[in-house]
Amino acid sequence: MSIRKNRTRDFASSPPEPVAGNGLLHRRALLERGVMLAGAVATGAGSQLASASAEPLTNGPWSLAPGVPIPPYGQPSKFEQKVVRTLSNPKLEPRTSGARTPHHLLNGTITPNGLHFVVARGGETEIDPDKHRLLIHGLVRQPMIYTVDALHRYPMVSRISFVECGGNSAPLYSKEPIQGNVQALHGLCSCAEWTGVALATLLDEVGVDPKAKWFIAEGADLPTMNKSIPLAKAMDDAMIALYQNGEAINPSNGYPMRLLLPGYEGNMNVKWLRRIKLVDSPVMAINETKQYTILRPDGKAWQFYFPQEVKSFITHPSPGLSIKGPGFYEISGISFSGNGRISKVEVSADGGKSWAQAALQQPVLSKAFTRFRMAWNWDGGPVILQSRATDEAGNVQPSREAFIAERGPPRGTPNVAAFTMEHCNAITSWGINPKGEVSHVYA
Ligand SMILES: Nc1nc2c(c(=O)[nH]1)N[C@H]1C(S)=C(S)[C@@H](COP(=O)(O)O)O[C@H]1N2
Ligand SMILES: [Mo]
């Protein structure tokens, strides 16, 4: 207690100094709540953090009567009913269905199963686990068929991993900034703890023919997905996932089993997985020739594009979450990279003129969401907030200008192929006006 008081007093006499334009504070301001508050008070910014009133606590009805029976399966509070996914195809018309994660209404790094994003070409497939089979064949010594029960008898592994659709953040590629919230712009990525059997364990058992260089993964849903994946990924960290955040995989995300390829483009993480075939060359399926092939400005294309690039976006504040008057705020957001760990996230409040390093929430895991936090003392003037992530492989998130210079003109420009909009990891900018309203801007 006395230690905390002393530190508070130290900081009150010397409040955290801004380290970049428009009031960004050194990240040590976040290390301890007392310090942060003292700094905010000393800078005249503390008033909105809590009410100073001495009004006594009153008893609501919930304090005067017993509660209700505990439900067998818990649901979020009824006061949180707005925390839901947005659906792209609620009536299940014959096209792809999507559901986007409400990142602006969540915190931390793990996406609850009911809010994990979904891309499903044929809707949510309902599979009877007792009838489901996984076949591993092709260039192997001994083809094998696995039931769900059988897979439970193998050693299991767990890892926290994000999945991101190659089309996530595509709205940032429009000519004018689309006025959507984080969910609309970046909702096609989520992060969960996945548990299952390492694919390498099963491949050891079937025996890999040295001629095998790729494998093809196939789902059991109606519009059969075929994706070619380098065998090296299978030997590295690919998993036949059976559990998502501790419970059986959600039906939307591939129940009873899916392929998890940590860090690789979402569409390769085949759900409702039923077949793995080892081959000596890629299958050249429609999903990897017509679709998911990135055309470059020079007319060449990246046909195979595996790891998702380094990315970050600010979730708080963000469009729809306006701020209320000058003072202290914590800016926070999500960062991740398909190439490994996040090594650094910088935040700018002046549209990229100056940057300050954000605090990274531990543990920082490879190919998983990492939350970053930045202390900020808003003076009430107009600002442009940005975040820029760097991964341990040295990749730095590009500005929108640099991204377009590399990848070609934005969508809506005549003669530009629609799929150039995939894999957009440009920096996102939030403009905040003196009223505290947040909008999507291009800086
Ligand atoms: N069998 C099957 N697997 C699939 C798909 C699909 O439609 N069918 N969609 C893919 C796409 S495009 C993406 S982005 C990811 C999304 O995974 P999620 O729905 O679990 O978030 O699953 C991939 N795996
Ligand atoms: Mo996707």
mmCIF file of C-alpha atoms and ligand atoms in Angstrom, residues 96 116-123 163-166 188 190 194 218-221 223-225 244 252-254 258 265-273 292, ligand 1:
data_model
loop_
_atom_site.group_PDB
_atom_site.id
_atom_site.type_symbol
_atom_site.label_atom_id
_atom_site.label_comp_id
_atom_site.label_asym_id
_atom_site.label_seq_id
_atom_site.Cartn_x
_atom_site.Cartn_y
_atom_site.Cartn_z
ATOM 1 C CA THR A 96 -21.255 -17.586 -49.517
ATOM 2 C CA HIS A 116 -15.812 -16.240 -34.140
ATOM 3 C CA PHE A 117 -16.032 -14.987 -37.700
ATOM 4 C CA VAL A 118 -17.351 -17.397 -40.340
ATOM 5 C CA VAL A 119 -16.930 -17.802 -44.054
ATOM 6 C CA ALA A 120 -18.939 -20.754 -45.353
ATOM 7 C CA ARG A 121 -19.616 -21.269 -49.012
ATOM 8 C CA GLY A 122 -22.602 -23.511 -48.347
ATOM 9 C CA GLY A 123 -23.876 -22.369 -44.950
ATOM 10 C CA VAL A 163 -7.599 -17.268 -38.452
ATOM 11 C CA GLU A 164 -8.043 -14.469 -40.989
ATOM 12 C CA CYS A 165 -9.889 -14.532 -44.296
ATOM 13 C CA GLY A 166 -7.802 -13.320 -47.250
ATOM 14 C CA LEU A 188 -13.146 -11.441 -40.804
ATOM 15 C CA SER A 190 -10.672 -14.063 -34.905
ATOM 16 C CA TRP A 194 -7.451 -24.799 -30.756
ATOM 17 C CA GLU A 218 -11.086 -31.325 -48.676
ATOM 18 C CA GLY A 219 -14.143 -30.419 -46.626
ATOM 19 C CA ALA A 220 -17.394 -32.409 -46.349
ATOM 20 C CA ASP A 221 -19.668 -29.430 -47.045
ATOM 21 C CA PRO A 223 -19.327 -26.775 -52.306
ATOM 22 C CA THR A 224 -16.269 -28.955 -51.820
ATOM 23 C CA MET A 225 -13.190 -26.915 -50.991
ATOM 24 C CA GLN A 244 -12.111 -24.494 -29.918
ATOM 25 C CA SER A 252 -19.914 -22.884 -38.105
ATOM 26 C CA ASN A 253 -16.185 -23.339 -37.677
ATOM 27 C CA GLY A 254 -16.008 -26.958 -38.831
ATOM 28 C CA ARG A 258 -11.101 -28.754 -39.186
ATOM 29 C CA GLU A 265 -4.725 -17.601 -45.280
ATOM 30 C CA GLY A 266 -8.159 -18.448 -43.880
ATOM 31 C CA ASN A 267 -9.460 -20.400 -46.862
ATOM 32 C CA MET A 268 -6.710 -23.027 -46.499
ATOM 33 C CA ASN A 269 -7.979 -23.882 -43.003
ATOM 34 C CA VAL A 270 -10.481 -26.363 -44.415
ATOM 35 C CA LYS A 271 -13.504 -26.922 -42.175
ATOM 36 C CA TRP A 272 -15.594 -30.100 -41.852
ATOM 37 C CA LEU A 273 -12.359 -31.781 -42.979
ATOM 38 C CA TYR A 292 -7.312 -16.098 -54.320
HETATM 39 N N1 LIG B 1 -15.036 -26.804 -45.960
HETATM 40 C C1 LIG B 1 -14.886 -25.479 -45.964
HETATM 41 N N2 LIG B 1 -13.786 -24.968 -45.396
HETATM 42 C C2 LIG B 1 -13.609 -23.639 -45.366
HETATM 43 C C3 LIG B 1 -14.535 -22.763 -45.994
HETATM 44 C C4 LIG B 1 -15.699 -23.323 -46.565
HETATM 45 O O1 LIG B 1 -16.584 -22.627 -47.083
HETATM 46 N N3 LIG B 1 -15.832 -24.692 -46.543
HETATM 47 N N4 LIG B 1 -14.290 -21.410 -45.973
HETATM 48 C C5 LIG B 1 -12.871 -21.031 -45.873
HETATM 49 C C6 LIG B 1 -12.631 -19.611 -45.718
HETATM 50 S S1 LIG B 1 -12.747 -18.669 -47.118
HETATM 51 C C7 LIG B 1 -12.178 -19.079 -44.550
HETATM 52 S S2 LIG B 1 -11.729 -17.462 -44.435
HETATM 53 C C8 LIG B 1 -12.088 -19.892 -43.301
HETATM 54 C C9 LIG B 1 -12.871 -19.248 -42.203
HETATM 55 O O2 LIG B 1 -12.828 -20.011 -41.030
HETATM 56 P P1 LIG B 1 -13.937 -19.781 -39.937
HETATM 57 O O3 LIG B 1 -15.277 -19.778 -40.619
HETATM 58 O O4 LIG B 1 -13.786 -20.877 -38.939
HETATM 59 O O5 LIG B 1 -13.653 -18.454 -39.307
HETATM 60 O O6 LIG B 1 -12.548 -21.210 -43.495
HETATM 61 C C10 LIG B 1 -12.166 -21.772 -44.732
HETATM 62 N N5 LIG B 1 -12.499 -23.160 -44.758
#
